[in-house]
Coordinates of C-alpha atoms and ligand atoms in Angstrom, one line a residue:
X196 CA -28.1 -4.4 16.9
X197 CA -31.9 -3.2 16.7
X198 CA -34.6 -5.7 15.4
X199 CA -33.5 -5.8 11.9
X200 CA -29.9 -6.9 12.5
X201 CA -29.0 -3.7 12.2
X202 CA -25.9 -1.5 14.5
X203 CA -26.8 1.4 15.8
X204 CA -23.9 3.5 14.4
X205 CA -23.0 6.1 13.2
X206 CA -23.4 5.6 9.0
X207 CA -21.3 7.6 6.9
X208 CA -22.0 8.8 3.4
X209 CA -20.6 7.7 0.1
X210 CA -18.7 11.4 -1.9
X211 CA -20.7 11.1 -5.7
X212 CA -20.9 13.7 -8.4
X213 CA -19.8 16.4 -5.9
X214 CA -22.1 15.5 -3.2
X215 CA -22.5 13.5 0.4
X216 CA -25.2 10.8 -1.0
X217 CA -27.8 9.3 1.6
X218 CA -26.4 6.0 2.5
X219 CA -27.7 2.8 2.0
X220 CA -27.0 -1.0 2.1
X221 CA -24.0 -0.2 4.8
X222 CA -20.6 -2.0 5.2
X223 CA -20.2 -2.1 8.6
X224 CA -16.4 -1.2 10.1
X225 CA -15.0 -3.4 13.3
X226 CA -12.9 -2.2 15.2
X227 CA -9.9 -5.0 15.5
X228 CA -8.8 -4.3 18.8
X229 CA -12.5 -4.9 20.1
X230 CA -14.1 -7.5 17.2
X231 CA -17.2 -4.5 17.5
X232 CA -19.1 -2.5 15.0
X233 CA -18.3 1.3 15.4
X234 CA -19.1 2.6 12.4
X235 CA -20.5 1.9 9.2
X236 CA -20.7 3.6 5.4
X237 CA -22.8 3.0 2.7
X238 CA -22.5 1.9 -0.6
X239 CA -23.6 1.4 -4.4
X240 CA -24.2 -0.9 -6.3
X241 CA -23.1 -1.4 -10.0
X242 CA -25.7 0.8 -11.5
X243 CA -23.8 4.1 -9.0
X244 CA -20.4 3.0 -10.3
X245 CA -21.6 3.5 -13.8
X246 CA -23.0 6.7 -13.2
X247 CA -20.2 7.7 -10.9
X248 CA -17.6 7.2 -14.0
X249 CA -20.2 9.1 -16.5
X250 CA -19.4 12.2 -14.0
X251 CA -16.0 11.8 -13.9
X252 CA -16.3 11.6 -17.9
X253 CA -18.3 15.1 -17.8
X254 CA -15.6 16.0 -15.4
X255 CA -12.5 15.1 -17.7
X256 CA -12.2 18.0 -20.2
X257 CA -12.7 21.3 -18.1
X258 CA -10.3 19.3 -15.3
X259 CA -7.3 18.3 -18.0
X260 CA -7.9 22.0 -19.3
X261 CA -6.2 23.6 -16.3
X262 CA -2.9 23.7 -15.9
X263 CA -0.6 22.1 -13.7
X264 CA -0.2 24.5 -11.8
X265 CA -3.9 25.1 -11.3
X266 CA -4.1 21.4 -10.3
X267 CA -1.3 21.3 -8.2
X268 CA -2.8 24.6 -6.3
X269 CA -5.9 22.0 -5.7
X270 CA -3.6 19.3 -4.5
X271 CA -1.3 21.4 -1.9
X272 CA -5.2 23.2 -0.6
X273 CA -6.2 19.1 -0.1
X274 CA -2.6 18.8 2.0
X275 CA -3.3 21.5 3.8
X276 CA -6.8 20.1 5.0
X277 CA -5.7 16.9 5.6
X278 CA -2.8 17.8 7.8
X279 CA -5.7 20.0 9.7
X280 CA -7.9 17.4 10.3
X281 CA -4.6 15.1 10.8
X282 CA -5.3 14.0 14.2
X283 CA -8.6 13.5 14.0
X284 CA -7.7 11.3 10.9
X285 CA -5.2 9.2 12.7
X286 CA -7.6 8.3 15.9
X287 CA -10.0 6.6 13.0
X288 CA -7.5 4.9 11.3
X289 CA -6.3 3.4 14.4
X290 CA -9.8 2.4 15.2
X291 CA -10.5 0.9 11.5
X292 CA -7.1 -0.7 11.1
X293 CA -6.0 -1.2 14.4
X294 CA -2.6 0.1 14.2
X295 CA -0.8 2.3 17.0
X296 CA -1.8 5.7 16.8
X297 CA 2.2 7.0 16.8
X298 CA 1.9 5.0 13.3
X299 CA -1.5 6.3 12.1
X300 CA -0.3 9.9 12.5
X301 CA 3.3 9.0 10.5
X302 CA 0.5 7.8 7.9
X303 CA -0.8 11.0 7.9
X304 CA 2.1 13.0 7.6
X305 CA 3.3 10.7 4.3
X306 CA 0.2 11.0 3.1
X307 CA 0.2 15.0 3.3
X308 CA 3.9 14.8 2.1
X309 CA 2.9 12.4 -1.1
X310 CA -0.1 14.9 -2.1
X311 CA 2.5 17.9 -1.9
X312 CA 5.0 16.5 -3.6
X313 CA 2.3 15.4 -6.6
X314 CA 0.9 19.0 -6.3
X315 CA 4.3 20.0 -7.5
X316 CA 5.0 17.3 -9.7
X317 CA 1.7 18.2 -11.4
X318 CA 4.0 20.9 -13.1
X319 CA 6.5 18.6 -14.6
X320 CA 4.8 16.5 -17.3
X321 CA 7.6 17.3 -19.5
X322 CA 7.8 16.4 -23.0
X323 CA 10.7 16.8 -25.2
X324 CA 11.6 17.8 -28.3
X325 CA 13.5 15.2 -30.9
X326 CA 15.8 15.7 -33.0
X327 CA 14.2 15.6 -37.3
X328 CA 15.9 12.6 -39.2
X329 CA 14.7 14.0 -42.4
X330 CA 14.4 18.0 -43.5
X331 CA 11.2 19.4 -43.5
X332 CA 10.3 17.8 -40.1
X333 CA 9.7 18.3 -36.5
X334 CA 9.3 16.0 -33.8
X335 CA 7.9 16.7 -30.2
X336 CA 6.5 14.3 -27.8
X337 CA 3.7 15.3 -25.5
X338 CA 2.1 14.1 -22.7
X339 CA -1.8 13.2 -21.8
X340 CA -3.4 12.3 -19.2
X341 CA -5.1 8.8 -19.7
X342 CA -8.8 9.5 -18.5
X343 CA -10.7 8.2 -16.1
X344 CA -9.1 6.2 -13.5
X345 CA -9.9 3.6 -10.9
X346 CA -8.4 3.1 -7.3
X347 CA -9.0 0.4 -5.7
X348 CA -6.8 0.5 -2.1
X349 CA -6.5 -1.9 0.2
X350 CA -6.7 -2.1 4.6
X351 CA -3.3 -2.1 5.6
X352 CA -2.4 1.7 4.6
X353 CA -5.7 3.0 3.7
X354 CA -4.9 6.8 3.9
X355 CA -1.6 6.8 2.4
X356 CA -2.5 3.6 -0.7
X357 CA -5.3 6.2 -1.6
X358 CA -3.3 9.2 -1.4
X359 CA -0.6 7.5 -4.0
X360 CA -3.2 6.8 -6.2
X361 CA -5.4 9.7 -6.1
X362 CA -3.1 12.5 -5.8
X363 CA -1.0 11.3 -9.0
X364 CA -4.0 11.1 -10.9
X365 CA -5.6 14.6 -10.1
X366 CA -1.9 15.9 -10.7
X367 CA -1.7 14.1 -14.8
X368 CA -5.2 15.4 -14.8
X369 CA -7.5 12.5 -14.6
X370 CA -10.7 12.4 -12.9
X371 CA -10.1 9.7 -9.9
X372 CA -13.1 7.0 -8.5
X373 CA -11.7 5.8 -5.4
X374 CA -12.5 2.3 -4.0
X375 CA -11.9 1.7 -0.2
X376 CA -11.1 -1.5 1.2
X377 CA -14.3 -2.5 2.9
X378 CA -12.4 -2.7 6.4
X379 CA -11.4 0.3 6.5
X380 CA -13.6 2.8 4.3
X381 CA -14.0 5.6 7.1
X382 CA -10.3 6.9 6.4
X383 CA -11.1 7.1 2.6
X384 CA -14.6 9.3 4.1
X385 CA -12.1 11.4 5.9
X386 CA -10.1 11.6 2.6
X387 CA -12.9 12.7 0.6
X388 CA -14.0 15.3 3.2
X389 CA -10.3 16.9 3.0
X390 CA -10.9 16.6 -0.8
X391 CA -14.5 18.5 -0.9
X392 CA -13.4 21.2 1.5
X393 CA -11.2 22.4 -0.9
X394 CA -13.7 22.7 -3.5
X395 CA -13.0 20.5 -6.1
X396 CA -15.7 20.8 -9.1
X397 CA -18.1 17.8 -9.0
X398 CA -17.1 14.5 -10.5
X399 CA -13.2 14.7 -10.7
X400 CA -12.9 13.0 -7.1
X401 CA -15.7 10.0 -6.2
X402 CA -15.4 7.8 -3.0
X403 CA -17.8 4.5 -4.4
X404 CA -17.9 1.4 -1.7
X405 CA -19.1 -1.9 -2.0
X406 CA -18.9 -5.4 -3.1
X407 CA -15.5 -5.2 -4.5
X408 CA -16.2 -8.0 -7.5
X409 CA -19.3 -5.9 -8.9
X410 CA -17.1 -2.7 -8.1
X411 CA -14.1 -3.9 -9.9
X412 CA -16.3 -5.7 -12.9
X413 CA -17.9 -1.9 -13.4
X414 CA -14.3 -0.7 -13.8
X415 CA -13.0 -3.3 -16.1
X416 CA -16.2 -3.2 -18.2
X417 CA -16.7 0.3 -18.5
X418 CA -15.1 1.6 -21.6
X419 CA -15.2 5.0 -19.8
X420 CA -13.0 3.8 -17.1
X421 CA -9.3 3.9 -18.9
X422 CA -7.3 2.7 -16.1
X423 CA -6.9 1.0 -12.8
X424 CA -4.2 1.2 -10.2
X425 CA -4.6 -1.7 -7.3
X426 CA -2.9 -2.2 -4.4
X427 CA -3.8 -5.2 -2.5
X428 CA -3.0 -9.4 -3.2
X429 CA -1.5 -11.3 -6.5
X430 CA -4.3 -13.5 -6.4
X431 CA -7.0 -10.0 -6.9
X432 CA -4.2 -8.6 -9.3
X433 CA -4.5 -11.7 -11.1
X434 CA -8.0 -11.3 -11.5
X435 CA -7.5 -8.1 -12.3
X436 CA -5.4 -8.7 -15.4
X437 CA -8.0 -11.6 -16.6
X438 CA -10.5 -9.1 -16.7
X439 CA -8.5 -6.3 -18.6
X440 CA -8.1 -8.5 -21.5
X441 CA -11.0 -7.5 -23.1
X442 CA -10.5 -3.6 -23.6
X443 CA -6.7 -3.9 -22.5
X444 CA -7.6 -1.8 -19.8
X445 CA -4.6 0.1 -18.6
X446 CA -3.7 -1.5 -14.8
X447 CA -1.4 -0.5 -11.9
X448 CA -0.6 -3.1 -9.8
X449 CA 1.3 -3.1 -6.4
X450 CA 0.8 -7.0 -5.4
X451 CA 2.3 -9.1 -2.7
X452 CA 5.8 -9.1 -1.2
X453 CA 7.7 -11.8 0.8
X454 CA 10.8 -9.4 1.8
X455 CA 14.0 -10.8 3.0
X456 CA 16.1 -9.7 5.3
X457 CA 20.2 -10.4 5.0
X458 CA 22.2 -9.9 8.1
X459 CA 25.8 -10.1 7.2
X460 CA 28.5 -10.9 9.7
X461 CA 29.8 -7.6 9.4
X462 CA 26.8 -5.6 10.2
X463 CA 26.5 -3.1 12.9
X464 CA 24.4 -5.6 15.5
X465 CA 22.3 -3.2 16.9
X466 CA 21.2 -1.7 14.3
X467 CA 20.4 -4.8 12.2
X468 CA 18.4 -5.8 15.5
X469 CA 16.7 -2.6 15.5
X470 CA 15.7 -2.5 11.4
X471 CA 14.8 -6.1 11.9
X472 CA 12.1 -5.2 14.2
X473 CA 11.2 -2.2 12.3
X474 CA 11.0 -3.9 9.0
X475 CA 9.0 -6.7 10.5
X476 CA 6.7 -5.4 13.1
X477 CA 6.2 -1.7 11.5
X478 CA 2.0 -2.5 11.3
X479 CA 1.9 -5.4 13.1
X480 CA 3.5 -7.1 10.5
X481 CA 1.2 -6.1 7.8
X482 CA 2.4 -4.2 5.1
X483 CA 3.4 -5.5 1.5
X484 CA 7.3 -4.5 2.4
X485 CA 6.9 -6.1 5.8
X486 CA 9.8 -8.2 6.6
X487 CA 8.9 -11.9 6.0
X488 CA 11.8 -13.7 6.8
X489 CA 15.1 -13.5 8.3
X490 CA 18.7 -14.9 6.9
X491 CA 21.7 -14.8 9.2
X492 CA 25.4 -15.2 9.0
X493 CA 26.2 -18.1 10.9
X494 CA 29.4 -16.2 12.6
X495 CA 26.8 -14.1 14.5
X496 CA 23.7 -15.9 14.6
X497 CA 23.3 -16.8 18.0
X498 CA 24.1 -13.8 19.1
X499 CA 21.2 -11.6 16.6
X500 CA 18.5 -14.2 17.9
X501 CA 19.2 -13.4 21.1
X502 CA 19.1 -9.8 21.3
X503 CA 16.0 -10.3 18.6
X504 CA 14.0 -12.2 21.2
X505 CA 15.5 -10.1 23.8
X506 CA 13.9 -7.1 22.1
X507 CA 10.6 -8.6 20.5
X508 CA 9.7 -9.4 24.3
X509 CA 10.1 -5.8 25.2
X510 CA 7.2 -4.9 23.1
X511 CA 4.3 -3.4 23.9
X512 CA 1.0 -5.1 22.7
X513 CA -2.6 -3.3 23.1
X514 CA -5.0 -1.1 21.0
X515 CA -3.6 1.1 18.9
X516 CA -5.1 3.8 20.9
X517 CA -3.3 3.3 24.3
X518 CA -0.3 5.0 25.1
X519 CA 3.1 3.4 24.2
X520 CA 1.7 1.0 22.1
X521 CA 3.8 -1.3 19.2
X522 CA 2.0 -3.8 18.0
X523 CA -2.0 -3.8 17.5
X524 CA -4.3 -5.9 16.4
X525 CA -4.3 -8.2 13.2
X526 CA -7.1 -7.1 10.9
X527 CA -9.5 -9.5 11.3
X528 CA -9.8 -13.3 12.8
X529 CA -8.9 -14.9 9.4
X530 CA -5.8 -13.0 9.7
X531 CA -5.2 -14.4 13.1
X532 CA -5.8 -17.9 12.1
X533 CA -3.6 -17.4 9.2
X534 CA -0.2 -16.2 11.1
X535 CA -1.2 -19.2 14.0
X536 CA -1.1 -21.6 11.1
X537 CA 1.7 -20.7 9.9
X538 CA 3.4 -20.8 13.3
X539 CA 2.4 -24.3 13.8
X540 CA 3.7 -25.5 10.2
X541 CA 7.0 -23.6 10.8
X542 CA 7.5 -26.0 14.3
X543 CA 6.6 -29.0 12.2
X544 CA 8.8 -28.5 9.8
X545 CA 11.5 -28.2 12.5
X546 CA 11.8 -24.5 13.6
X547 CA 11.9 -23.6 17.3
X548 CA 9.7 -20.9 19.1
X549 CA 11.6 -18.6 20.9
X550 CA 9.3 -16.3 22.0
X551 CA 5.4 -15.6 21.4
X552 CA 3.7 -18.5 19.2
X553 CA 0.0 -17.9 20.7
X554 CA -3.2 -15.9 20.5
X555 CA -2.5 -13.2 22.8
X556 CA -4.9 -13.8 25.7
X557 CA -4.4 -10.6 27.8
X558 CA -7.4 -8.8 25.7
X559 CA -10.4 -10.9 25.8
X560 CA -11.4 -9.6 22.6
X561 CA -10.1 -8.4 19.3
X562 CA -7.1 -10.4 17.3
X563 CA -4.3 -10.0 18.7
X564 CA -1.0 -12.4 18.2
X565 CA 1.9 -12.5 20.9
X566 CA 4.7 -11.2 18.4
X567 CA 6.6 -14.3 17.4
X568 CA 10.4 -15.3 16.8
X569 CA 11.2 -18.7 15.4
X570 CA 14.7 -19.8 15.1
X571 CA 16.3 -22.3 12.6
X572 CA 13.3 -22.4 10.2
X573 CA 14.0 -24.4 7.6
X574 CA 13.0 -23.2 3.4
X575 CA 10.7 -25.6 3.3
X576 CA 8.6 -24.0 6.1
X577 CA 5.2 -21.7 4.5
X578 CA 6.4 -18.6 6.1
X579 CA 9.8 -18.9 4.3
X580 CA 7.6 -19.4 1.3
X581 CA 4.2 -17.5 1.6
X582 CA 3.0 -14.2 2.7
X583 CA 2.7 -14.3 6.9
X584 CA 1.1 -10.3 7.1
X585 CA 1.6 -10.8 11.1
X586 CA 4.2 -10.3 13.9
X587 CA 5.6 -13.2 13.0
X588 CA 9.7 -13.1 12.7
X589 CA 11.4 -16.2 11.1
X590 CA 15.1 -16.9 11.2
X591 CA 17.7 -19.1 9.6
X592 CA 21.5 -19.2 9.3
X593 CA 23.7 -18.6 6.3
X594 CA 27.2 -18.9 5.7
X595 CA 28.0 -17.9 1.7
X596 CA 27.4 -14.6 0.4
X597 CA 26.1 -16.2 -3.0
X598 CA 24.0 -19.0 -0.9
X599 CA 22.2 -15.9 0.6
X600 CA 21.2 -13.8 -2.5
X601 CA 19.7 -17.3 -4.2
X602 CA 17.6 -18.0 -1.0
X603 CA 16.9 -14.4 -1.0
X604 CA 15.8 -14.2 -4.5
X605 CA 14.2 -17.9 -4.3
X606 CA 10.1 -16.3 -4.6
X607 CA 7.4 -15.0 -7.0
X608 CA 7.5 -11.8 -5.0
X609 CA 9.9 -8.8 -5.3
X610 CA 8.7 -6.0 -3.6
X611 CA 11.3 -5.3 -1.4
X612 CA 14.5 -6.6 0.1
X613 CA 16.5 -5.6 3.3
X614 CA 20.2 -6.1 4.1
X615 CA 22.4 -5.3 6.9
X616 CA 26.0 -4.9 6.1
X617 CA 28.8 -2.8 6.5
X618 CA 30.9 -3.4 3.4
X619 CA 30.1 -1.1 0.0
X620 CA 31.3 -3.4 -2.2
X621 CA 29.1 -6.1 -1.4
X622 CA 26.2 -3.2 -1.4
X623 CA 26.4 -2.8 -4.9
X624 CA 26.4 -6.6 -5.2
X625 CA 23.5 -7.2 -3.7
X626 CA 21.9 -3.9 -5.3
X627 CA 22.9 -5.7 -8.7
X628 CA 21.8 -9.4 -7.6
X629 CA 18.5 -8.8 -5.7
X630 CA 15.4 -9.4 -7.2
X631 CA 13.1 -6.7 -5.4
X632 CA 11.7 -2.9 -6.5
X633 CA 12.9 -1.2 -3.1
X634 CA 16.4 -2.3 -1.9
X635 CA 17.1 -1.2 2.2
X636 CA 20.7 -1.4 2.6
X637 CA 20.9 -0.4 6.5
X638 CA 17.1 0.8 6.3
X639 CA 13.9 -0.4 7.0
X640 CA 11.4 2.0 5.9
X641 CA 12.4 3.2 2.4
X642 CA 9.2 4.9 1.2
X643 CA 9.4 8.2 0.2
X644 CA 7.2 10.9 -1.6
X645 CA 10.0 11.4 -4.6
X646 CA 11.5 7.7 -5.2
X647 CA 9.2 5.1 -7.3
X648 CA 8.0 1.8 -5.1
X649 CA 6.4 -1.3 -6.6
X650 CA 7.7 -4.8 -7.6
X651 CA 9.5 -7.0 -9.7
X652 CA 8.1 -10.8 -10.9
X653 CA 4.4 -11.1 -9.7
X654 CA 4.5 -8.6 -6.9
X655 CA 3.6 -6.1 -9.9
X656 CA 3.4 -3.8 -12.8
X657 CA 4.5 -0.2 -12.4
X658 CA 5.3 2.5 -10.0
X659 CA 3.7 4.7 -7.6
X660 CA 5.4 8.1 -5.8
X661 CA 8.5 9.5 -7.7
X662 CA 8.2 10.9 -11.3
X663 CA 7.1 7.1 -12.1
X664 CA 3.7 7.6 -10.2
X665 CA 3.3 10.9 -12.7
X666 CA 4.1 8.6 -15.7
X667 CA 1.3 6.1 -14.7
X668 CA -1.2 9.1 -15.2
X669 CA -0.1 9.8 -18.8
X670 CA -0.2 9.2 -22.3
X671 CA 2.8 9.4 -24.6
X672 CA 2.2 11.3 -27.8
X673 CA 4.7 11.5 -30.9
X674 CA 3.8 15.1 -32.6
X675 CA 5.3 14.5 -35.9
X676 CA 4.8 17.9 -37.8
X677 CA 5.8 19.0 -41.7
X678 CA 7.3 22.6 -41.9
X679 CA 8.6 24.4 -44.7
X680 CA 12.4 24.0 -45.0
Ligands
ADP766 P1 -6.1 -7.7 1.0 O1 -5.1 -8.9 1.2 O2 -5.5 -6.4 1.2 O3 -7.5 -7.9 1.6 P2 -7.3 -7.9 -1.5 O4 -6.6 -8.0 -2.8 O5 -8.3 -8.9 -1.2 O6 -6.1 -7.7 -0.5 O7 -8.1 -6.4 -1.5 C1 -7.5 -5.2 -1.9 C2 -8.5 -4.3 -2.4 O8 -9.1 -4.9 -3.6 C3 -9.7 -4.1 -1.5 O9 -10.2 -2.8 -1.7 C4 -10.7 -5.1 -2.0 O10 -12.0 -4.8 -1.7 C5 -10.5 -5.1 -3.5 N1 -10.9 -6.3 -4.2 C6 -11.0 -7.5 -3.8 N2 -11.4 -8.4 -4.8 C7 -11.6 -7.6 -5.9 C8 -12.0 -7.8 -7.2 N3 -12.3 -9.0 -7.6 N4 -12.1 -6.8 -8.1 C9 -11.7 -5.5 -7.7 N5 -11.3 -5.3 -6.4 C10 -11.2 -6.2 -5.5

């Protein structure tokens, strides 16, 4: 830091009306795995969001005027550069996020894979044509886009979040600000660097940064600004849909999750071991899908806990950036605290550590948490409760099918759900019974460019990916016309 309190880093610029802007004010970006400044980016204040939406209002018409296809051409050119720049790309993430760099480059390649599928989808905003109840009539319903839009994306998948947003949007044909979580705004830079190689005319892409309240107020307020699509916490979606009261501002929202896991007595072991693992520590345990807790039949339970320890203890714990690495950093100290407190309240309300529990001390710096596996955890516990967003794994034994699916569905959240079993019938049980958006029978990482994701209860309102994340993007129109008979 020089005399002004200031890092000496590298400051990168904010993307605005079709140009790299000279940055000011900078958000500074820590690496996790170190607690240091590497980077930093600079931002706007409400006054640049403003203007930043009356370009992507100039933008609108001449960028809904092309066709699909035109757009989608865009769209695949912005693949293309992405999966060029692709390992460069991944390497920041790591740094920014902190996750392994084997799971910074799968980001990328979803990412690439979600713009190319929108750049086709572009091409599918179908209508149809209805059937006239009376003579003298014709019916046809046509599809808009909905105008300006505003993405707000959170840390935890900041390539890929953006990507869902962004690339649906430009497909419908709406000009798109984009709004980086302030942790990690240098993979958004990276994005927007894919998105101005390829030429895109000035306005219908903007990367603003900044204090996310005056950010998000500029979007709500704005009558230019017709939508928002949000990924990040119920509590921010909540504020969210306060705010779009007042011009019943169009909102996305892909909230919390508290997933459970269901291993049934006639699962294949190893493989509910190994989807355990992957639905829970996929990120460090931080992603909205992330396996938060862990229900198992009480024919097999000792035996699953103790190849689940037996397992969680093989893995590897570093940066993100070293070889072999499984489990990074948590985002910040906060998050640290968080997962430690919720360790602790887990053992007082009678649960058993069986591995992990503790900061782990082997880096000196950065937040890092030994990856965690608590037996016999009773409901009452917070993590069987509340979001843990850590490597924290907590199990408890059930013995009725029906018992399972109420504990399972016992949450505000329904993002996702996971279930190990071997028996179809009681697959399209659960399918039926379980409260969640994305249902993993014998999976754990479901998402995928063409199916839609997003939750049920208060972990949302709508979809992203699939034709879903198209629909988000667009109007509905009823064409009623009179015609001669
Ligand atoms: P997380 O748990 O991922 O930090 P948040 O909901 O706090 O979840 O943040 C997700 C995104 O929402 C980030 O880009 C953050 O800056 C932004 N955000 C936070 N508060 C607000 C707000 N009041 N209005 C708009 N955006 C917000």
């Amino acid at each position: 830091m020089d005399e002004q309190g200031q890092h000496s880093v590298e400051i990168r610029s904010l993307y605005l009306g079709g140009q790299w802007v000279e940055p000011r004010d900078p958000i500074y970006v820590i690496d996790p795995a170190t607690g240091k400044v590497f980077a930093g980016v600079g931002t706007v204040r409400r006054e640049g969001v403003a203007r930043a939406l009356a370009d992507a209002q100039e933008a609108w018409p001449a960028w809904r005027r092309l066709t699909g296809k035109q757009r989608g051409e865009y769209l695949f050119r912005i693949a293309d550069a992405l999966a060029h720049y692709g390992p460069a790309i991944a390497r920041t993430l790591t740094m920014e996020n902190g996750k392994p760099l084997a799971q910074s480059e799968g980001e990328v390649a979803m990412s690439v894979d979600n713009l190319r599928w929108f750049a086709a989808e572009a091409q599918r905003a179908y209508g149809r044509i209805v059937p006239n109840q009376v003579p003298g009539k014709r019916h046809v319903v046509v599809r808009s886009p909905v105008g300006v839009v505003g993405a707000i994306a959170p840390w935890n998948f900041p390539l890929a979040l953006a990507v869902r947003k962004v690339a649906p949007a430009l497909a419908a044909g709406c000009p798109v600000l984009l709004k980086p979580a302030s942790a990690t705004p240098l993979t958004a830079v990276m994005l927007a660097e894919a998105i101005d190689h390829v030429g895109l005319p000035p306005g219908v892409f903007q990367l603003v940064a900044g204090r996310a309240k005056e950010i998000g107020a500029e979007l709500l307020e704005n009558p230019i600004c017709r939508k928002i699509t949000f990924t990040g916490s119920t509590e921010v979606g909540r504020q969210l849909i306060r705010g779009a009261g007042p011009q019943v501002k169009k909102l996305s929202l892909e909230l919390g999750g508290h997933a459970p896991v269901l291993v049934f007595g006639d699962a294949d072991l190893d493989q509910a071991v190994e989807g355990t693992l992957m639905a829970k520590f996929r990120n460090t345990g931080q992603s909205c899908i992330a396996a938060n807790r862990v229900y198992v039949d009480r024919l097999i339970y000792d035996k699953f806990v103790s190849r689940l320890v037996a397992r969680t203890e093989e893995l590897k714990v570093g940066s993100g950036l070293d070889d072999g690495v499984e489990i990074g950093p948590l985002i910040d100290e906060d998050a640290l605290s968080h997962a430690l407190e919720q360790i602790e309240d887990a053992k007082q309300a009678g649960g058993t550590i069986l591995c992990g529990g503790c900061r782990w001390v082997e880096s000196k710096e950065g937040f890092f948490l030994e990856p965690t596996v608590l037996a016999d955890v009773p409901p009452t516990a917070r993590c069987m409760r509340e979001e843990t967003f850590a490597p924290v794994v907590p199990v408890a034994p059930f013995e009725e099918e029906d018992e399972v699916i109420a504990a399972a569905n016992a949450t505000d959240y329904g993002l996702a759900a996971y279930a190990f079993t071997r028996d179809l019938s009681r697959t399209w049980r659960l399918a039926d019974a379980l409260e969640a958006g994305t249902i993993c029978i014998n999976d754990s990482v479901p998402a995928t460019s063409q199916c839609p994701f997003g939750g049920l209860k208060q972990s949302g309102w709508g979809r992203e990916l699939g034709t879903e994340g198209l629909d988000a993007f667009l109007e509905t129109k009823h064409l009623s016309i009179g015609v001669e008979a």
